Short mmCIF file of C-alpha atoms and ligand atoms in Angstrom, two decimals:
data_model
loop_
_atom_site.label_atom_id
_atom_site.label_comp_id
_atom_site.label_asym_id
_atom_site.label_seq_id
_atom_site.Cartn_x
_atom_site.Cartn_y
_atom_site.Cartn_z
CA MET A 159 244.74 31.03 164.99
CA ASP A 160 241.62 33.39 163.73
CA ILE A 161 241.28 36.49 166.33
CA GLY A 162 238.30 38.91 166.44
CA ILE A 163 235.19 39.85 167.37
CA ASP A 164 232.60 37.30 168.84
CA GLN A 165 229.77 39.36 170.76
CA ILE A 166 228.67 42.99 170.33
CA GLY A 167 226.46 44.86 172.94
CA PHE A 168 225.25 47.92 172.26
CA TYR A 169 223.61 50.69 174.55
CA THR A 170 222.07 54.12 173.63
CA PRO A 171 220.00 56.06 176.76
CA ASN A 172 216.32 56.61 176.29
CA LYS A 173 215.89 60.11 175.30
CA PHE A 174 216.76 61.74 171.95
CA VAL A 175 216.20 65.16 170.16
CA ASP A 176 214.78 65.49 166.94
CA MET A 177 217.07 67.37 164.38
CA VAL A 178 214.37 69.18 162.76
CA ASP A 179 213.11 70.62 166.46
CA LEU A 180 216.75 71.40 167.47
CA ALA A 181 217.00 73.36 164.12
CA ASN A 182 213.89 75.41 164.25
CA ALA A 183 215.01 75.99 168.03
CA ARG A 184 218.43 77.56 166.89
CA ASN A 185 217.21 79.27 163.54
CA GLN A 186 218.71 77.02 161.18
CA ASP A 187 217.73 75.26 158.14
CA PRO A 188 216.76 71.86 158.87
CA ASN A 189 218.49 70.42 155.51
CA LYS A 190 221.92 71.58 157.16
CA PHE A 191 221.48 69.10 160.13
CA LEU A 192 219.51 66.55 158.21
CA ILE A 193 221.98 66.81 154.68
CA GLY A 194 224.55 69.07 155.48
CA ILE A 195 225.49 66.87 158.60
CA GLY A 196 223.76 63.69 158.14
CA GLN A 197 221.65 63.16 161.17
CA ASP A 198 217.97 62.93 162.28
CA ARG A 199 218.32 62.34 165.80
CA MET A 200 220.60 62.58 168.93
CA ALA A 201 220.77 60.65 171.78
CA VAL A 202 220.44 62.44 175.17
CA ALA A 203 221.83 61.01 178.29
CA ASP A 204 220.06 62.24 181.42
CA LYS A 205 221.86 62.27 185.13
CA THR A 206 220.90 58.85 185.43
CA GLN A 207 223.05 57.41 182.74
CA ASP A 208 227.11 57.88 182.49
CA ALA A 209 229.81 56.43 180.88
CA VAL A 210 229.90 53.51 183.36
CA SER A 211 226.33 52.28 183.37
CA MET A 212 225.75 52.81 179.69
CA GLY A 213 228.96 50.50 179.22
CA ILE A 214 227.45 48.22 181.61
CA ASN A 215 224.28 47.92 179.85
CA ALA A 216 225.91 47.07 176.65
CA THR A 217 227.79 44.31 178.51
CA ALA A 218 225.05 43.04 180.21
CA GLU A 219 223.34 42.38 176.84
CA TYR A 220 225.63 39.23 175.81
CA LEU A 221 226.81 38.45 179.17
CA ASP A 222 225.14 35.34 179.80
CA GLN A 223 226.67 34.07 176.62
CA VAL A 224 230.11 34.75 177.90
CA ASP A 225 232.29 31.86 179.62
CA LEU A 226 233.57 33.20 182.85
CA GLU A 227 235.99 30.84 183.33
CA GLN A 228 237.87 32.13 180.10
CA LEU A 229 237.87 35.81 180.54
CA GLY A 230 241.03 37.24 181.60
CA LEU A 231 241.18 41.28 180.57
CA LEU A 232 238.51 44.20 180.60
CA ILE A 233 239.48 47.16 179.15
CA PHE A 234 237.18 50.19 179.38
CA ALA A 235 237.75 52.93 176.78
CA THR A 236 236.58 56.62 177.22
CA GLU A 237 236.84 60.35 177.22
CA SER A 238 234.14 60.97 179.62
CA GLY A 239 235.75 59.34 182.81
CA ILE A 240 234.07 59.67 186.03
CA ASP A 241 237.33 59.76 188.26
CA GLN A 242 241.10 61.13 187.89
CA SER A 243 242.17 57.84 189.23
CA LYS A 244 239.85 54.86 189.68
CA SER A 245 238.93 52.84 186.48
CA ALA A 246 235.38 52.66 185.07
CA SER A 247 236.10 48.96 184.48
CA LEU A 248 235.98 48.24 188.48
CA PHE A 249 232.38 49.33 188.61
CA VAL A 250 231.53 47.31 185.52
CA LYS A 251 233.09 44.47 187.48
CA GLU A 252 231.29 44.79 190.43
CA ALA A 253 227.77 45.33 188.60
CA LEU A 254 228.60 42.08 186.37
CA ASN A 255 230.28 40.10 188.63
CA LEU A 256 232.53 39.38 186.74
CA PRO A 257 235.96 37.24 188.13
CA ALA A 258 238.22 39.07 190.75
CA ARG A 259 241.42 37.39 188.95
CA ILE A 260 240.76 39.42 185.52
CA ARG A 261 243.36 42.37 184.87
CA THR A 262 241.38 45.47 184.17
CA PHE A 263 242.08 49.13 183.47
CA GLU A 264 240.61 51.90 181.63
CA ILE A 265 242.67 53.71 178.64
CA LYS A 266 242.16 57.18 176.99
CA GLU A 267 242.90 58.53 172.96
CA ALA A 268 239.73 60.21 172.42
CA CYS A 269 237.51 58.48 169.89
CA PHE A 270 240.85 56.05 168.91
CA ALA A 271 240.99 54.59 172.46
CA LEU A 272 238.27 51.74 171.97
CA THR A 273 240.69 50.41 168.81
CA ALA A 274 243.54 50.86 171.08
CA SER A 275 241.44 48.31 173.20
CA LEU A 276 241.13 45.94 170.46
CA GLN A 277 244.23 46.03 169.36
CA VAL A 278 245.98 45.36 173.15
CA ALA A 279 242.94 42.37 173.62
CA ARG A 280 243.98 41.11 170.22
CA ASP A 281 247.56 40.94 171.31
CA TYR A 282 246.49 39.28 174.93
CA VAL A 283 244.25 36.12 173.32
CA ARG A 284 247.19 35.45 170.52
CA ALA A 285 249.34 35.14 173.82
CA HIS A 286 246.94 33.23 175.82
CA PRO A 287 244.65 31.56 173.08
CA HIS A 288 242.11 29.92 175.05
CA HIS A 289 241.38 33.20 177.17
CA SER A 290 239.08 35.91 175.77
CA ALA A 291 238.84 39.72 176.74
CA MET A 292 235.91 41.57 177.08
CA ILE A 293 236.76 45.83 175.48
CA ILE A 294 233.86 48.40 176.37
CA GLY A 295 234.28 52.01 174.96
CA SER A 296 231.21 54.53 176.25
CA ASP A 297 230.84 58.06 176.00
CA ILE A 298 228.75 61.49 176.41
CA ALA A 299 229.49 63.66 173.32
CA ARG A 300 229.17 67.40 174.95
CA TYR A 301 229.76 70.46 172.99
CA GLY A 302 227.67 72.90 174.32
CA LEU A 303 224.01 74.59 174.12
CA ALA A 304 223.85 76.30 170.53
CA THR A 305 227.60 75.94 169.65
CA ALA A 306 228.20 74.60 166.13
CA GLY A 307 228.93 71.31 167.80
CA GLU A 308 225.49 70.63 169.54
CA VAL A 309 224.13 69.48 166.52
CA THR A 310 227.10 65.97 166.93
CA GLN A 311 226.40 65.59 170.14
CA GLY A 312 225.41 61.93 171.25
CA ALA A 313 225.64 59.22 173.81
CA GLY A 314 226.04 55.24 174.52
CA ALA A 315 228.42 52.36 174.28
CA ILE A 316 229.78 49.53 172.52
CA SER A 317 230.82 46.33 174.28
CA MET A 318 232.66 43.72 172.64
CA LEU A 319 234.35 39.97 173.21
CA ILE A 320 237.19 39.38 171.34
CA LYS A 321 238.67 35.58 171.13
CA GLU A 322 240.01 32.99 169.13
CA ASN A 323 237.15 31.09 166.41
CA PRO A 324 235.15 34.59 166.68
CA ALA A 325 231.89 34.30 165.55
CA ILE A 326 231.41 37.30 163.97
CA ILE A 327 234.34 39.09 162.39
CA ALA A 328 237.69 37.51 162.21
CA LEU A 329 240.38 40.28 162.10
CA GLU A 330 242.84 40.20 159.72
CA GLU A 331 246.86 40.54 160.18
CA GLY A 332 248.54 44.22 159.82
CA HIS A 333 247.19 47.55 160.15
CA THR A 334 248.94 51.17 159.37
CA SER A 335 248.80 54.02 162.07
CA HIS A 336 249.19 57.53 162.00
CA SER A 337 249.96 60.17 164.55
CA GLU A 338 250.66 63.74 165.32
CA ASN A 339 250.71 65.93 168.53
CA ILE A 340 247.77 68.48 167.22
CA ASN A 341 244.71 70.63 168.50
CA ASP A 342 241.44 69.96 166.82
CA PHE A 343 239.58 68.60 169.75
CA TRP A 344 240.49 68.13 173.51
CA ARG A 345 238.56 68.58 176.61
CA PRO A 346 240.78 70.35 179.44
CA ASN A 347 240.14 68.61 183.02
CA ASN A 348 238.64 71.92 183.69
CA LEU A 349 235.82 71.88 181.33
CA ALA A 350 232.71 69.55 180.77
CA THR A 351 232.30 70.47 177.21
CA ALA A 352 235.02 70.25 174.48
CA VAL A 353 237.04 72.61 173.18
CA VAL A 354 237.10 72.03 168.77
CA ASP A 355 238.26 73.57 165.88
CA GLY A 356 235.84 72.24 163.78
CA HIS A 357 236.84 72.97 160.35
CA TYR A 358 240.13 72.38 160.71
CA SER A 359 239.41 68.89 162.74
CA ARG A 360 237.15 67.69 159.56
CA ASP A 361 240.39 68.17 157.28
CA VAL A 362 242.71 66.38 160.06
CA TYR A 363 240.13 63.58 159.63
CA LEU A 364 240.58 63.25 156.19
CA ASP A 365 244.53 63.72 155.95
CA PHE A 366 244.67 61.09 158.45
CA PHE A 367 242.21 58.82 156.18
CA LYS A 368 244.68 59.43 153.36
CA SER A 369 247.77 58.69 155.75
CA THR A 370 246.77 55.17 156.50
CA PHE A 371 243.93 53.87 154.15
CA LYS A 372 246.33 54.20 150.58
CA PRO A 373 249.54 52.62 152.78
CA PHE A 374 247.15 49.80 153.78
CA LEU A 375 245.97 48.81 150.66
CA ALA A 376 249.81 48.94 149.51
CA GLU A 377 251.17 47.13 152.48
CA LYS A 378 248.52 44.22 151.85
CA GLN A 379 248.52 44.42 148.41
CA LEU A 380 244.45 44.99 148.38
CA GLN A 381 242.35 46.86 146.05
CA VAL A 382 239.54 49.16 146.88
CA SER A 383 237.37 46.60 145.31
CA ASP A 384 238.54 43.91 147.73
CA PHE A 385 236.28 45.24 150.17
CA ALA A 386 232.72 44.60 150.72
CA GLY A 387 232.29 47.32 152.91
CA ILE A 388 234.39 50.38 154.75
CA CYS A 389 233.14 51.35 158.02
CA TYR A 390 234.56 54.81 159.77
CA HIS A 391 234.52 56.42 162.75
CA LEU A 392 231.38 58.73 162.59
CA PRO A 393 231.52 61.63 164.42
CA TYR A 394 228.32 62.84 162.16
CA THR A 395 227.44 60.63 159.10
CA LYS A 396 228.45 63.23 156.67
CA MET A 397 232.25 63.44 158.16
CA GLY A 398 232.39 59.58 157.00
CA TYR A 399 230.93 60.09 154.13
CA LYS A 400 233.34 62.71 152.71
CA ALA A 401 236.24 60.15 153.56
CA HIS A 402 233.93 57.35 151.78
CA LYS A 403 234.11 59.61 148.72
CA ILE A 404 237.96 59.60 148.66
CA ALA A 405 237.99 55.85 148.93
CA ILE A 406 235.63 55.28 145.69
CA GLU A 407 237.46 57.98 143.88
CA GLY A 408 238.17 56.49 140.16
CA GLN A 409 236.74 53.05 141.25
CA ASP A 410 234.37 50.81 138.84
CA ASP A 411 230.61 51.29 139.17
CA GLU A 412 230.28 47.53 141.28
CA THR A 413 232.61 48.78 143.31
CA VAL A 414 231.16 52.56 143.69
CA LYS A 415 227.65 50.95 144.41
CA ARG A 416 228.20 48.18 146.59
CA LEU A 417 230.82 50.71 148.86
CA SER A 418 227.99 53.63 148.75
CA ASP A 419 225.43 51.28 149.75
CA ASN A 420 227.39 49.33 152.64
CA PHE A 421 228.25 53.23 153.84
CA GLN A 422 224.66 54.41 154.23
CA LEU A 423 223.89 50.98 155.91
CA SER A 424 226.85 51.38 158.53
CA ALA A 425 225.74 55.22 159.31
CA LYS A 426 222.13 54.09 159.94
CA TYR A 427 222.13 53.56 163.83
CA SER A 428 224.97 56.84 163.80
CA ARG A 429 221.93 59.17 162.15
CA GLN A 430 219.72 58.24 165.24
CA VAL A 431 222.15 58.46 168.14
CA GLY A 432 225.02 60.65 167.13
CA ASN A 433 228.57 61.00 168.10
CA ILE A 434 229.34 58.29 170.85
CA TYR A 435 232.88 59.30 170.81
CA THR A 436 235.24 55.64 171.27
CA ALA A 437 232.44 53.59 170.06
CA SER A 438 231.37 54.96 167.05
CA LEU A 439 233.59 53.19 164.64
CA TYR A 440 231.77 49.95 166.17
CA MET A 441 228.11 51.38 165.78
CA SER A 442 228.86 51.67 162.40
CA VAL A 443 230.45 47.87 162.33
CA LEU A 444 227.37 47.02 164.17
CA SER A 445 225.07 48.88 161.99
CA LEU A 446 226.36 47.34 158.60
CA LEU A 447 226.25 43.80 160.10
CA GLU A 448 222.43 44.14 161.52
CA ASN A 449 220.89 46.16 158.44
CA GLY A 450 222.99 44.91 155.57
CA ASP A 451 223.58 41.52 153.67
CA LEU A 452 227.18 40.70 154.14
CA GLU A 453 228.25 37.23 152.67
CA ALA A 454 231.11 35.02 155.01
CA GLY A 455 234.26 35.84 153.82
CA ASP A 456 233.25 39.63 153.03
CA ARG A 457 236.69 42.16 153.87
CA ILE A 458 235.33 44.98 156.01
CA GLY A 459 237.62 47.94 156.17
CA PHE A 460 237.76 49.71 159.35
CA PHE A 461 238.89 53.45 159.62
CA SER A 462 239.55 54.58 163.39
CA TYR A 463 240.47 58.15 164.14
CA GLY A 464 240.61 60.14 167.75
CA SER A 465 241.33 63.64 167.93
CA GLY A 466 244.68 64.72 168.96
CA ALA A 467 245.33 63.03 166.90
CA MET A 468 245.68 59.20 166.17
CA ALA A 469 244.14 57.13 163.38
CA GLU A 470 244.56 53.67 161.96
CA PHE A 471 243.15 51.54 159.06
CA PHE A 472 242.91 47.78 159.57
CA SER A 473 240.29 44.99 158.36
CA GLY A 474 238.67 42.04 159.32
CA LYS A 475 236.58 39.25 157.26
CA VAL A 476 232.80 38.32 158.75
CA VAL A 477 231.93 34.83 159.70
CA ALA A 478 229.85 32.11 158.33
CA GLY A 479 226.73 32.32 160.56
CA TYR A 480 227.39 35.98 162.19
CA GLN A 481 223.76 36.45 161.67
CA LYS A 482 222.83 34.33 164.82
CA ARG A 483 225.06 36.28 167.15
CA LEU A 484 223.32 39.76 166.86
CA ARG A 485 220.27 41.01 168.20
CA PRO A 486 218.75 43.55 165.22
CA ALA A 487 215.26 43.30 166.67
CA LEU A 488 216.36 44.14 170.24
CA HIS A 489 218.25 47.88 168.89
CA ALA A 490 215.19 48.58 167.07
CA ARG A 491 213.31 48.42 169.57
CA MET A 492 215.83 50.27 171.63
CA LEU A 493 216.19 53.20 168.95
CA LYS A 494 211.97 52.95 168.51
CA GLU A 495 210.66 53.39 172.07
CA ARG A 496 212.72 56.32 173.15
CA ILE A 497 211.30 59.30 174.30
CA ARG A 498 210.92 62.32 172.25
CA LEU A 499 212.46 65.80 174.64
CA GLY A 500 211.54 69.12 173.45
CA VAL A 501 214.36 71.24 173.36
CA GLY A 502 213.54 72.69 176.19
CA GLN A 503 213.73 69.51 178.22
CA TYR A 504 216.94 68.57 176.19
CA GLU A 505 218.25 72.41 177.15
CA ASP A 506 217.73 71.57 181.02
CA ILE A 507 219.17 67.73 180.82
CA PHE A 508 222.22 69.36 179.37
CA THR A 509 223.09 71.98 181.81
CA GLU A 510 222.18 69.90 184.56
CA GLY A 511 224.63 67.14 183.15
CA LEU A 512 227.26 69.83 183.20
CA GLU A 513 227.33 70.09 187.45
CA ALA A 514 229.47 67.72 189.67
CA LEU A 515 227.75 65.93 191.78
CA PRO A 516 227.41 66.51 195.45
CA GLU A 517 229.07 64.34 197.83
CA ASN A 518 225.88 62.45 198.73
CA VAL A 519 222.79 62.62 196.13
CA GLU A 520 220.11 59.90 195.16
CA PHE A 521 218.34 59.31 191.69
CA THR A 522 215.49 57.71 190.03
CA SER A 523 215.25 56.12 186.56
CA ASP A 524 212.88 56.23 183.97
CA ALA A 525 214.45 53.37 181.80
CA ASN A 526 212.71 50.12 181.15
CA HIS A 527 213.27 47.18 183.64
CA GLY A 528 216.54 45.57 183.62
CA THR A 529 218.18 48.74 182.80
CA TRP A 530 220.72 49.80 185.11
CA TYR A 531 221.71 53.54 185.84
CA LEU A 532 223.54 55.91 188.36
CA ALA A 533 221.51 55.99 191.26
CA GLY A 534 223.19 58.63 193.16
CA GLN A 535 226.67 59.08 194.92
CA GLU A 536 227.07 58.40 198.56
CA GLY A 537 230.26 59.97 200.21
CA TYR A 538 231.52 60.46 196.79
CA VAL A 539 231.17 56.98 195.80
CA ARG A 540 229.57 56.68 192.66
CA GLN A 541 226.38 53.93 193.22
CA TYR A 542 225.16 51.75 190.22
CA LYS A 543 221.78 49.53 190.30
CA GLN A 544 219.64 48.01 188.46
CA LYS A 545 215.55 49.09 187.45
P1 HMG B 845 229.20 74.43 161.19
O1 HMG B 845 230.15 75.42 160.95
O2 HMG B 845 228.31 74.86 161.61
O3 HMG B 845 228.73 73.99 159.89
O4 HMG B 845 229.88 73.34 161.69
P2 HMG B 845 229.28 73.92 158.30
O5 HMG B 845 228.75 75.73 157.69
O6 HMG B 845 230.88 73.70 157.92
O7 HMG B 845 228.02 73.46 157.24
C1 HMG B 845 228.09 71.83 157.66
C2 HMG B 845 227.79 71.11 156.36
O8 HMG B 845 226.24 71.62 155.82
C3 HMG B 845 228.70 72.06 154.89
O9 HMG B 845 228.66 70.61 153.89
C4 HMG B 845 227.34 72.98 154.21
O10 HMG B 845 228.00 72.99 152.58
C5 HMG B 845 226.13 72.04 154.58
P3 HMG B 845 229.97 69.90 153.67
O11 HMG B 845 230.40 71.23 152.80
O12 HMG B 845 230.45 70.19 154.77
O13 HMG B 845 229.68 68.95 152.62
N1 HMG B 845 224.96 73.06 154.35
C6 HMG B 845 223.76 72.51 154.39
N2 HMG B 845 223.47 71.24 153.79
C7 HMG B 845 222.22 71.09 152.95
N3 HMG B 845 221.25 72.26 153.11
C8 HMG B 845 221.56 73.49 153.97
C9 HMG B 845 222.85 73.53 154.38
N4 HMG B 845 223.64 74.90 155.04
C10 HMG B 845 224.74 74.31 155.15
N5 HMG B 845 220.85 74.59 153.97
C11 HMG B 845 230.96 70.88 161.98
C12 HMG B 845 230.19 71.77 161.18
C13 HMG B 845 231.12 69.92 162.04
C14 HMG B 845 232.34 72.16 162.04
C15 HMG B 845 230.25 71.23 163.96
O14 HMG B 845 229.38 70.89 163.86
C16 HMG B 845 231.83 70.72 164.60
O15 HMG B 845 232.56 71.41 165.30
N6 HMG B 845 231.78 69.54 165.25
C17 HMG B 845 232.32 68.77 166.06
C18 HMG B 845 233.22 68.36 165.44
C19 HMG B 845 233.47 67.34 165.10
O16 HMG B 845 232.67 66.54 164.96
N7 HMG B 845 234.28 67.01 163.99
C20 HMG B 845 235.01 65.95 162.91
C21 HMG B 845 236.15 65.31 162.93
S1 HMG B 845 237.33 65.11 164.69
C22 HMG B 845 236.60 63.87 165.22
O17 HMG B 845 235.83 63.16 164.18
C23 HMG B 845 236.87 63.38 166.30
C24 HMG B 845 236.05 63.61 167.66
O18 HMG B 845 234.96 62.50 167.30
C25 HMG B 845 236.58 63.58 168.72
C26 HMG B 845 237.15 62.70 169.06
O19 HMG B 845 238.25 61.99 168.45
O20 HMG B 845 237.13 62.29 170.59
C27 HMG B 845 235.12 64.68 167.32
#
């Protein structure tokens, strides 16, 4: 029985900062950001978008096509949690009127958490063949104003439906994992921004890629040329490009060209949005599917990395007719119609986003009609509304 991705919803907030504007404001050569880091824009979440509202928006995109009778599991992956106890998924469940009988919880291991959710969901469907699982990854990446990490921020969410006989990607059996307790990136409870050892994190990412990619090929008896494309966790696109260069080392011209072209297509959304932590790998997959030209049966590799650190490599095959399940025009419009912030405006929004919400507060949203947003807090209970 094939199990895999049957729906993918994507959301990113309606504001961005242009990398040339940011470079000028920080007295940096714009090419450092555009080429050295590989980013064009970064999404900015104002106070009306948090992990929950973005997760609701990504899921709402495909909800009308879900058979709710079959839905048995909802997992929310985030490192931008809004509560130390209660799962973000319960807010999603209420907003979207999902059935009360589903099992639901939140899960964490930095950017790896959506892959953890995917594997749990796959096992769930394997054990309950006629049931489906919904998994959401949603985050706001915050490093701080004028820090080295600032250019690698972003905000957004991906939501996926996992079921048997999937319409988009059928996951293949097998995976290779690697974990170590290291301090490359983390966010202690008393800090609103991440602590990061940037150059060390870059080296560990590549070490973990080497520890999972070649062993995966050996275990599955595959060649690099067996892949139509490989998608990477993209904290910034140059990071994935460094892993891509390792993958294509010593390959024939045709393989190098195919994997390189498809890498650029997989990085297209990330260049516009930035790091969305848990969902970044899956935004790369969506970007390749919506901007590329894959054929039924093409194999895609998935490299998932979460700081701390945990990595996994696995694969899936594109399903015939997958194009009909995608919404490239909607996503192109969402990215195109965003508001370009001046750096001063972005700094104000960023600083406001670090403050804890008071017990009672009300927000209005400037998002498009139909968008879910954080409308404030009442007695420390977050309120979500639809515009
Ligand atoms: P930095 O120190 O400002 O940058 O920080 P740099 O000096 O290393 O330069 C970056 C690149 O720009 C270099 O290229 C330069 O040569 C180039 P590279 O050597 O890497 O190929 N450059 C130029 N290129 C063209 N024209 C120029 C120019 N000047 C320089 N004029 C750093 C960069 C990524 C370290 C920083 O932004 C950072 O700390 N970011 C956050 C950490 C991060 O994203 N780490 C990635 C791996 S960890 C991960 O993926 C997990 C994560 O997503 C969290 C999670 O799991 O939850 C982060």
